[in-house]
PDB file of C-alpha atoms in Angstrom:
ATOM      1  CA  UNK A   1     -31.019 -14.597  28.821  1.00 46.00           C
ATOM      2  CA  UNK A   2     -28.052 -16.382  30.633  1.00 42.00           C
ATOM      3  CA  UNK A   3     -29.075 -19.901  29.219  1.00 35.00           C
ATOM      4  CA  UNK A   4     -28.851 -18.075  25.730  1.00 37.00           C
ATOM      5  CA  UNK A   5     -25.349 -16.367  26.801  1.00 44.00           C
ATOM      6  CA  UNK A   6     -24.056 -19.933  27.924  1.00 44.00           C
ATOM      7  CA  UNK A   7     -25.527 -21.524  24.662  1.00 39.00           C
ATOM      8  CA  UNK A   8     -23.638 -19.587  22.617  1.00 38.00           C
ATOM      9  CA  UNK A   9     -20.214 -19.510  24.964  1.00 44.00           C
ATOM     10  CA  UNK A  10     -20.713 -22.889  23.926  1.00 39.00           C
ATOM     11  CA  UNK A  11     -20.946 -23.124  20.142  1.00 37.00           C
ATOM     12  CA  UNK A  12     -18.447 -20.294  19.783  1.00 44.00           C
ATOM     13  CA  UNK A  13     -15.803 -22.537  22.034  1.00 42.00           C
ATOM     14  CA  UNK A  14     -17.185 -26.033  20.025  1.00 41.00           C
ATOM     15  CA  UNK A  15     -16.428 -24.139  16.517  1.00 41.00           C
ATOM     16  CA  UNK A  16     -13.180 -22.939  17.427  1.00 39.00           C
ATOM     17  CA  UNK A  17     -12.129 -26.272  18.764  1.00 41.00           C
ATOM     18  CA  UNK A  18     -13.259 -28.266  15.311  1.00 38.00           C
ATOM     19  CA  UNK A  19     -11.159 -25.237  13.291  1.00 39.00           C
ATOM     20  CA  UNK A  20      -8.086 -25.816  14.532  1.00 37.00           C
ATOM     21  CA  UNK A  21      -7.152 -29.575  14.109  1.00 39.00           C
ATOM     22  CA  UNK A  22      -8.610 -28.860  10.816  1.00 39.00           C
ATOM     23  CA  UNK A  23      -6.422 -25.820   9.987  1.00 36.00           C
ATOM     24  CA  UNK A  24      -3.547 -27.953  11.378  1.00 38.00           C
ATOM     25  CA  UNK A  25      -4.250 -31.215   8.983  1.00 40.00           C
ATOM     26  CA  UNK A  26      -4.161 -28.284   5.954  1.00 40.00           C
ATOM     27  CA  UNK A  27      -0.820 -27.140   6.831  1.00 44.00           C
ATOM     28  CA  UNK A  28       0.557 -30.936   7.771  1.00 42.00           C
ATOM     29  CA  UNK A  29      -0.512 -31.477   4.037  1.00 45.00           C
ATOM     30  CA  UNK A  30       0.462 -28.343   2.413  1.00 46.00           C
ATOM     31  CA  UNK A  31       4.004 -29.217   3.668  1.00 44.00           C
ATOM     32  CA  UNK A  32       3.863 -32.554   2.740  1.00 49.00           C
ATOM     33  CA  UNK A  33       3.227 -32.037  -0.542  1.00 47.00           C
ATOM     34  CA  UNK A  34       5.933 -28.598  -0.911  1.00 49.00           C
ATOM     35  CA  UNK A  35       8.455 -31.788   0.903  1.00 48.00           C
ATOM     36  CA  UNK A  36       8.060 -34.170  -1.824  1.00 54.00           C
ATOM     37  CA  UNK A  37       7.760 -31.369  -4.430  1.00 52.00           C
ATOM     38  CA  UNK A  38      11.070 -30.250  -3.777  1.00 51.00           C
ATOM     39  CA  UNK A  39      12.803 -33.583  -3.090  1.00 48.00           C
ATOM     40  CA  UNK A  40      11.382 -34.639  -6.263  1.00 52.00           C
ATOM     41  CA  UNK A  41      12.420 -31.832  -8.313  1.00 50.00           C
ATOM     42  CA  UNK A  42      16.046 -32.098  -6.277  1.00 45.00           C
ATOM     43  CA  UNK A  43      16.110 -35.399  -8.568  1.00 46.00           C
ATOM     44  CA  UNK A  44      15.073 -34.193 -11.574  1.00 48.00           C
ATOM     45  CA  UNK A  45      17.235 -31.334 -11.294  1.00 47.00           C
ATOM     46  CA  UNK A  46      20.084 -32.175  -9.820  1.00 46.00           C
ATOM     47  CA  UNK A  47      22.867 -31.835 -12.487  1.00 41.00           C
ATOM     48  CA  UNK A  48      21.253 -28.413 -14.084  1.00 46.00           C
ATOM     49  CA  UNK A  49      21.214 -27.278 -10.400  1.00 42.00           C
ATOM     50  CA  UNK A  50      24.786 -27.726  -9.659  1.00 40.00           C
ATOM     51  CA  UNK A  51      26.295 -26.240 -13.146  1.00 41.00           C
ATOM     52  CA  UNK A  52      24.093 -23.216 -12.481  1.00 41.00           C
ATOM     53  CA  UNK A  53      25.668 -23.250  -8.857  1.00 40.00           C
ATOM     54  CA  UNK A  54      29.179 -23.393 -10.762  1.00 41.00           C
ATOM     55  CA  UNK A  55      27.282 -20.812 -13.541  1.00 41.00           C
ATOM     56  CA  UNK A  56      26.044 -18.021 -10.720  1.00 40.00           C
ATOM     57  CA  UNK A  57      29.560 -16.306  -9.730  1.00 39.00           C
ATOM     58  CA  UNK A  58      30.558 -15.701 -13.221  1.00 38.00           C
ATOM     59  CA  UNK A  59      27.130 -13.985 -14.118  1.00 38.00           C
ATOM     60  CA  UNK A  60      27.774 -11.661 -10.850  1.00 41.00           C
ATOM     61  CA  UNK A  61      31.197 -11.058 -11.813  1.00 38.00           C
ATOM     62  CA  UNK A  62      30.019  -9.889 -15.167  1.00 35.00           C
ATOM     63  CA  UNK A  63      27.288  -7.881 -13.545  1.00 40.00           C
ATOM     64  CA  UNK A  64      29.437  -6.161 -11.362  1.00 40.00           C
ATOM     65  CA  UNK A  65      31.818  -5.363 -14.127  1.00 40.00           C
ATOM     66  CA  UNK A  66      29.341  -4.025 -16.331  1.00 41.00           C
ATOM     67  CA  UNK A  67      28.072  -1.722 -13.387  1.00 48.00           C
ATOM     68  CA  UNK A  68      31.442  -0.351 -13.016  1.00 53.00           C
ATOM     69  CA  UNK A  69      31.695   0.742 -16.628  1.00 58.00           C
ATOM     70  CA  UNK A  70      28.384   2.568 -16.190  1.00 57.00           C
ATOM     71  CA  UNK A  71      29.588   6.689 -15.007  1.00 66.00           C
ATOM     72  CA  UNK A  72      29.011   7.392 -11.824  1.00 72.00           C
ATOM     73  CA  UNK A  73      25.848   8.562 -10.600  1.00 69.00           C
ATOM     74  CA  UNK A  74      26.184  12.745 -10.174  1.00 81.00           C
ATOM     75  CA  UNK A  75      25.461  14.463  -6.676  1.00 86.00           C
ATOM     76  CA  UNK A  76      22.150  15.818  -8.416  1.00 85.00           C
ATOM     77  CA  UNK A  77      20.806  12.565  -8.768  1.00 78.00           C
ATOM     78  CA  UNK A  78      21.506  10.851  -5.765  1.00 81.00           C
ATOM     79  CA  UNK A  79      20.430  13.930  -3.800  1.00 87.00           C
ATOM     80  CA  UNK A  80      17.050  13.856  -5.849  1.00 88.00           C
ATOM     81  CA  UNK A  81      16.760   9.568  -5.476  1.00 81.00           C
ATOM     82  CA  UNK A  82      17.700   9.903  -1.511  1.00 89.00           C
ATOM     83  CA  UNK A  83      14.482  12.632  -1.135  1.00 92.00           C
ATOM     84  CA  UNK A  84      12.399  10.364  -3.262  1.00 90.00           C
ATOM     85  CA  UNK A  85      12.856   7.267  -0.911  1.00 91.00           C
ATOM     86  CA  UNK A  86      10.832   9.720   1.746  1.00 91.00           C
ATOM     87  CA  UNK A  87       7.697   9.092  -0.542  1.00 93.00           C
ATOM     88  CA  UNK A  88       6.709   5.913   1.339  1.00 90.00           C
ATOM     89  CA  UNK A  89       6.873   7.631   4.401  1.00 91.00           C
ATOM     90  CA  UNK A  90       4.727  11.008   3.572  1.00 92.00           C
ATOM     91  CA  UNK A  91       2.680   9.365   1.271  1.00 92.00           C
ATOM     92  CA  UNK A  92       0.723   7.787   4.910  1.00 90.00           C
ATOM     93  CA  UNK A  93      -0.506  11.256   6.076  1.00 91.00           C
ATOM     94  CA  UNK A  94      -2.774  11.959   3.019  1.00 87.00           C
ATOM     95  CA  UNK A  95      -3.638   8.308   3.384  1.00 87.00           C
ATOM     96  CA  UNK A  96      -5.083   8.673   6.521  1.00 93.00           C
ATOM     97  CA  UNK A  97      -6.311  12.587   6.369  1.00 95.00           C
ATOM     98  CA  UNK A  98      -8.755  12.241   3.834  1.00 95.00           C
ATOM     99  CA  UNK A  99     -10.783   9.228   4.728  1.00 95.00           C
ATOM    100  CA  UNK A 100     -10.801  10.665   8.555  1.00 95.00           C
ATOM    101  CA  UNK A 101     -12.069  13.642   6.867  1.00 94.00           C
ATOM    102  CA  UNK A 102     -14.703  11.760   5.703  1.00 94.00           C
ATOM    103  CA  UNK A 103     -15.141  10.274   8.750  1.00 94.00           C
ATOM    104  CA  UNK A 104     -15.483  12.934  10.617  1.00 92.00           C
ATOM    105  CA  UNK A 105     -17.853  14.945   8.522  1.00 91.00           C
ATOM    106  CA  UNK A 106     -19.787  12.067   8.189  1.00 91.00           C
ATOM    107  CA  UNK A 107     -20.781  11.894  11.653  1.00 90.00           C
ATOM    108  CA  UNK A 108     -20.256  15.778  12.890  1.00 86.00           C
ATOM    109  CA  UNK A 109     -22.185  17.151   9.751  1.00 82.00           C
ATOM    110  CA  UNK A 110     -25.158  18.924  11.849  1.00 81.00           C
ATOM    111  CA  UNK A 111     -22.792  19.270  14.476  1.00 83.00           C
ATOM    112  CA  UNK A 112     -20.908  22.927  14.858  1.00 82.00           C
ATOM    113  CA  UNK A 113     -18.279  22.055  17.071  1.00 83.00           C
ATOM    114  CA  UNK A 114     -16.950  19.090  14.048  1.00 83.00           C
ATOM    115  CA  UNK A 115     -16.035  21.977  11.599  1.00 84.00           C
ATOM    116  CA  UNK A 116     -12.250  22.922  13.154  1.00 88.00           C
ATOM    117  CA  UNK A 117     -11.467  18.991  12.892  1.00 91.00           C
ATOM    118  CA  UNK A 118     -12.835  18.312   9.666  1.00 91.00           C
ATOM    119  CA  UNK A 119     -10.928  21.890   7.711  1.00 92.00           C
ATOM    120  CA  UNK A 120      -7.906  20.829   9.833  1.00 94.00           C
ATOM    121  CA  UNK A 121      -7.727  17.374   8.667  1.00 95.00           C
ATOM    122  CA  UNK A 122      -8.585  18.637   4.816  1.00 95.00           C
ATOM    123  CA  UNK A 123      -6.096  21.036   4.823  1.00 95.00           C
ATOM    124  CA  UNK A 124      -3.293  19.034   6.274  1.00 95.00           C
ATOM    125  CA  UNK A 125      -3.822  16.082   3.946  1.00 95.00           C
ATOM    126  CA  UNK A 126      -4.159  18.971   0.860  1.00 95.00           C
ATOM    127  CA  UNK A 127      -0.587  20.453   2.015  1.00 94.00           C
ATOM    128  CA  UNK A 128       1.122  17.020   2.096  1.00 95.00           C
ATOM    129  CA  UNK A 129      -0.961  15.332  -1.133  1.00 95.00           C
ATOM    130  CA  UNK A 130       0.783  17.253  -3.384  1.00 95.00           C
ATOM    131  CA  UNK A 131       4.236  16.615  -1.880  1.00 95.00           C
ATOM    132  CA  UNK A 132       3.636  13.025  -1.430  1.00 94.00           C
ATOM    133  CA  UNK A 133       2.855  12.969  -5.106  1.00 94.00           C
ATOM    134  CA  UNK A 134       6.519  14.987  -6.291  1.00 94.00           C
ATOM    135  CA  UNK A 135       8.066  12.234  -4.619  1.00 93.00           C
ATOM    136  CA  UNK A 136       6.332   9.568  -5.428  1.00 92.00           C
ATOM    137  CA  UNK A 137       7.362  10.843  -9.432  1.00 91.00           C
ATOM    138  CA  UNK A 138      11.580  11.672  -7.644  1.00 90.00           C
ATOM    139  CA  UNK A 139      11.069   7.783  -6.531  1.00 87.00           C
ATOM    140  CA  UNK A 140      10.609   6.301  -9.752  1.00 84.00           C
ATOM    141  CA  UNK A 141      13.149   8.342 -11.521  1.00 79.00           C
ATOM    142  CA  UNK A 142      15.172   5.714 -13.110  1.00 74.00           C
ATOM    143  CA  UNK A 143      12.790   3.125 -13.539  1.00 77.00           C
ATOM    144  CA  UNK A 144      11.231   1.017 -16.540  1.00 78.00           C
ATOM    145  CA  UNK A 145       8.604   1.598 -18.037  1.00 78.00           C
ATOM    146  CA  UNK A 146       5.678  -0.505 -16.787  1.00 87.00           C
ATOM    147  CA  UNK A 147       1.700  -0.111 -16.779  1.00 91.00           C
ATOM    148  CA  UNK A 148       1.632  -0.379 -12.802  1.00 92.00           C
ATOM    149  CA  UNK A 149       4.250   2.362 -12.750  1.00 92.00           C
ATOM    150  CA  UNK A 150       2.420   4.667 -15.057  1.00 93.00           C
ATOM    151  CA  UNK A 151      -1.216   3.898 -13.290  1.00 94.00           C
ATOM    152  CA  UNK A 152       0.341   4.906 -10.001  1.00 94.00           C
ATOM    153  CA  UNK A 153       1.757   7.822 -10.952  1.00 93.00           C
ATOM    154  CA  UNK A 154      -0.967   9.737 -12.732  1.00 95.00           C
ATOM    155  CA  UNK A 155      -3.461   8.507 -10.183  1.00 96.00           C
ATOM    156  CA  UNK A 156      -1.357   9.826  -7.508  1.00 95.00           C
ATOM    157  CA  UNK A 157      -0.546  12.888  -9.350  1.00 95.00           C
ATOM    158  CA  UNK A 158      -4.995  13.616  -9.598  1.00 96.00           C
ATOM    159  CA  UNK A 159      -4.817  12.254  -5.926  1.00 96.00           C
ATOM    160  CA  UNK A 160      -2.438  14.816  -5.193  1.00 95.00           C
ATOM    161  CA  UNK A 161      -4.206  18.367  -7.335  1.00 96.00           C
ATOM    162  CA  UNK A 162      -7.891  17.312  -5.864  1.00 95.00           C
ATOM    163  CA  UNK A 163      -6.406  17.083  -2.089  1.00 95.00           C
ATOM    164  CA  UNK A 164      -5.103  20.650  -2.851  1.00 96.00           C
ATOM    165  CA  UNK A 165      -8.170  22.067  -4.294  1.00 96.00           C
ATOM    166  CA  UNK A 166     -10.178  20.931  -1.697  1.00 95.00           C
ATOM    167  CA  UNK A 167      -7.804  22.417   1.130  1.00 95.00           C
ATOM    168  CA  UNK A 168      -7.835  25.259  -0.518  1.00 95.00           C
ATOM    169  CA  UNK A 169     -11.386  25.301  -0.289  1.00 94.00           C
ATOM    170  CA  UNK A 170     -11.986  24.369   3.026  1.00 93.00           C
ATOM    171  CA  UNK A 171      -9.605  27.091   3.965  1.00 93.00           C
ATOM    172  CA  UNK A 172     -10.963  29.838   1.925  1.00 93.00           C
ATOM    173  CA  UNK A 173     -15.036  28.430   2.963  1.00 90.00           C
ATOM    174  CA  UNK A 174     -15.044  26.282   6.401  1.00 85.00           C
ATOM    175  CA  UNK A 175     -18.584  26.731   6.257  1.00 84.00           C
ATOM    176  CA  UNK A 176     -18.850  24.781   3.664  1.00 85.00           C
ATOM    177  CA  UNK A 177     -16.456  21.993   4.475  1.00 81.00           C
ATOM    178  CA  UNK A 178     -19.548  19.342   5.563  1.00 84.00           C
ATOM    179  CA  UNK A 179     -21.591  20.383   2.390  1.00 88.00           C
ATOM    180  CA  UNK A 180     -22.809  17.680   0.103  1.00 89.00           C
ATOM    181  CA  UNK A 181     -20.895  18.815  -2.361  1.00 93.00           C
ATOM    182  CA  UNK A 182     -16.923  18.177  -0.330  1.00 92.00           C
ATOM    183  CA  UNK A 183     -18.321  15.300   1.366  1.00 92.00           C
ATOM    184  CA  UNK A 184     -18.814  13.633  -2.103  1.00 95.00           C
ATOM    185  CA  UNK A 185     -15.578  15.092  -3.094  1.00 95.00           C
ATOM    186  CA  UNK A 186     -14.094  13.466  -0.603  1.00 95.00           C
ATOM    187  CA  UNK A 187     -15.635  10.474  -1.571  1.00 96.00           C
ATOM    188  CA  UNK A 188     -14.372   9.994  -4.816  1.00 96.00           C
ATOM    189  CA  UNK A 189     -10.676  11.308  -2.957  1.00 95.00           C
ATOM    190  CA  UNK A 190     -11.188   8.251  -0.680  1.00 96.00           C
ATOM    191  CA  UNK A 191     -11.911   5.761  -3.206  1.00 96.00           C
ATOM    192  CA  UNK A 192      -8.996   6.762  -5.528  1.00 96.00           C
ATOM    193  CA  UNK A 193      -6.921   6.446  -2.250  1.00 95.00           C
ATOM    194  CA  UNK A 194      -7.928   2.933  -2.141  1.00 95.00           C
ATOM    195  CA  UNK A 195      -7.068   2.013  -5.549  1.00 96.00           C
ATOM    196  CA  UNK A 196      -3.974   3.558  -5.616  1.00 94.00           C
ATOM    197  CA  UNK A 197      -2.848   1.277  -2.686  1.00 93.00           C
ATOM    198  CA  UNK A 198      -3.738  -1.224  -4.416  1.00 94.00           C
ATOM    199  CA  UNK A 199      -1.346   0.114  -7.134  1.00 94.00           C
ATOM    200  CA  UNK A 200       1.487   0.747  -4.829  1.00 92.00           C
ATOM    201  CA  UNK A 201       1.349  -2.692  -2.820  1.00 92.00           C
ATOM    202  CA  UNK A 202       1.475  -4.394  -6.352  1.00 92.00           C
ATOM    203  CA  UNK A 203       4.609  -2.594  -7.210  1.00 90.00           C
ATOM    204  CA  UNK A 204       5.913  -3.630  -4.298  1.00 89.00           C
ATOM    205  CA  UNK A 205       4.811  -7.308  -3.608  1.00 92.00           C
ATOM    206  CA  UNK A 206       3.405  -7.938  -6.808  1.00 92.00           C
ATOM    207  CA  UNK A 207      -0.469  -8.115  -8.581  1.00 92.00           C
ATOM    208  CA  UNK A 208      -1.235 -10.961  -6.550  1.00 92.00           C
ATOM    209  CA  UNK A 209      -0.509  -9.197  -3.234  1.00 91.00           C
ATOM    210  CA  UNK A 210      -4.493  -9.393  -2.393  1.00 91.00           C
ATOM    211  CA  UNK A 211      -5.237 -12.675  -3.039  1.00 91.00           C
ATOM    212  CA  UNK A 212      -6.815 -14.763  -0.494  1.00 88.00           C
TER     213      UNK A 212
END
């Protein structure tokens, strides 16, 4: 049993020492090549570069006038966009409720002493789905429309009614809160959590956020 232990001390250290001059040689050449890409495209470019440096201030200047012909924003609105910027903050807690609900029931189902965790953890992330879904909609007030956008919003917005519903539920039924019937409930509420992270990291960084 110790030879085996040593044996594989040994492959584990032998892999790990081939990985990384090899890692290394793959970033040496990925910044060779993004070196000569830009010092080639410097030439290419040079002239178009510099009359868009000259170009640049006078497309600000314009941007900033037209901005200050638009009316000013109304204490209304910038009350509702200030709450709206909370929504990345609350959105977290029904993020993690739900699949811990899971979790939890998962594990404590013929278990009597996981029922007070599991309607606690259902009932907090139904009191703050909905509310992370009104801001989510006070966030994008203002925005263009996109497909992304719209996705997001009426995911979040089922996200949001089906966390209430089911703490509702468990409140109203705790005995029932490790049934089949709200652990696949909160199944589905797990997997549309997933997706719709998806859909909020690609507003964010973009569709290619995830890519390897």
């Amino acid at each position: 049993m110790v030879l085996i232990r040593r044996m594989l001390a040994f492959l584990m250290l032998a892999s790990l020492s081939a990985s990384v001059p090899a890692f290394a040689h793959k970033d040496h050449d990925r910044k060779q090549h993004a070196a000569e890409a830009m010092h080639n495209s410097a030439h290419q470019e040079g002239a178009p570069a510099a009359s868009r440096m000259h170009q640049e201030p006078m497309h600000g200047a314009m941007e900033m006038e037209h901005s200050a012909d638009e009316p000013p924003l109304t204490f209304t609105d910038r009350l509702l966009s200030w709450i709206g910027r909370l929504h990345p903050i609350i959105v977290h807690f029904p993020l993690a409720f739900f699949p811990a609900a899971l979790f939890t029931a998962t594990i404590g189902r013929r278990r009597a002493s996981f029922a007070t965790p599991v309607q606690f953890l259902v009932v907090a992330g139904g009191a703050l789905a909905p509310l992370s879904a009104l801001l989510g909609w006070l966030d994008a007030i203002g925005m263009d429309p996109d497909p992304l956008l719209t996705v997001h919003r009426w995911l979040g917005t089922m996200i949001g009614a089906l966390g209430a519903a089911l703490a509702v539920w468990a409140w109203r039924k705790p005995d029932q809160d490790r049934s089949g019937l709200m652990m696949a409930a909160l199944t589905v509420l797990t997997a549309a959590i997933v997706v719709q992270g998806w859909f909020g990291g690609a507003l964010v960084h973009g569709v290619d956020h995830m890519n390897w």
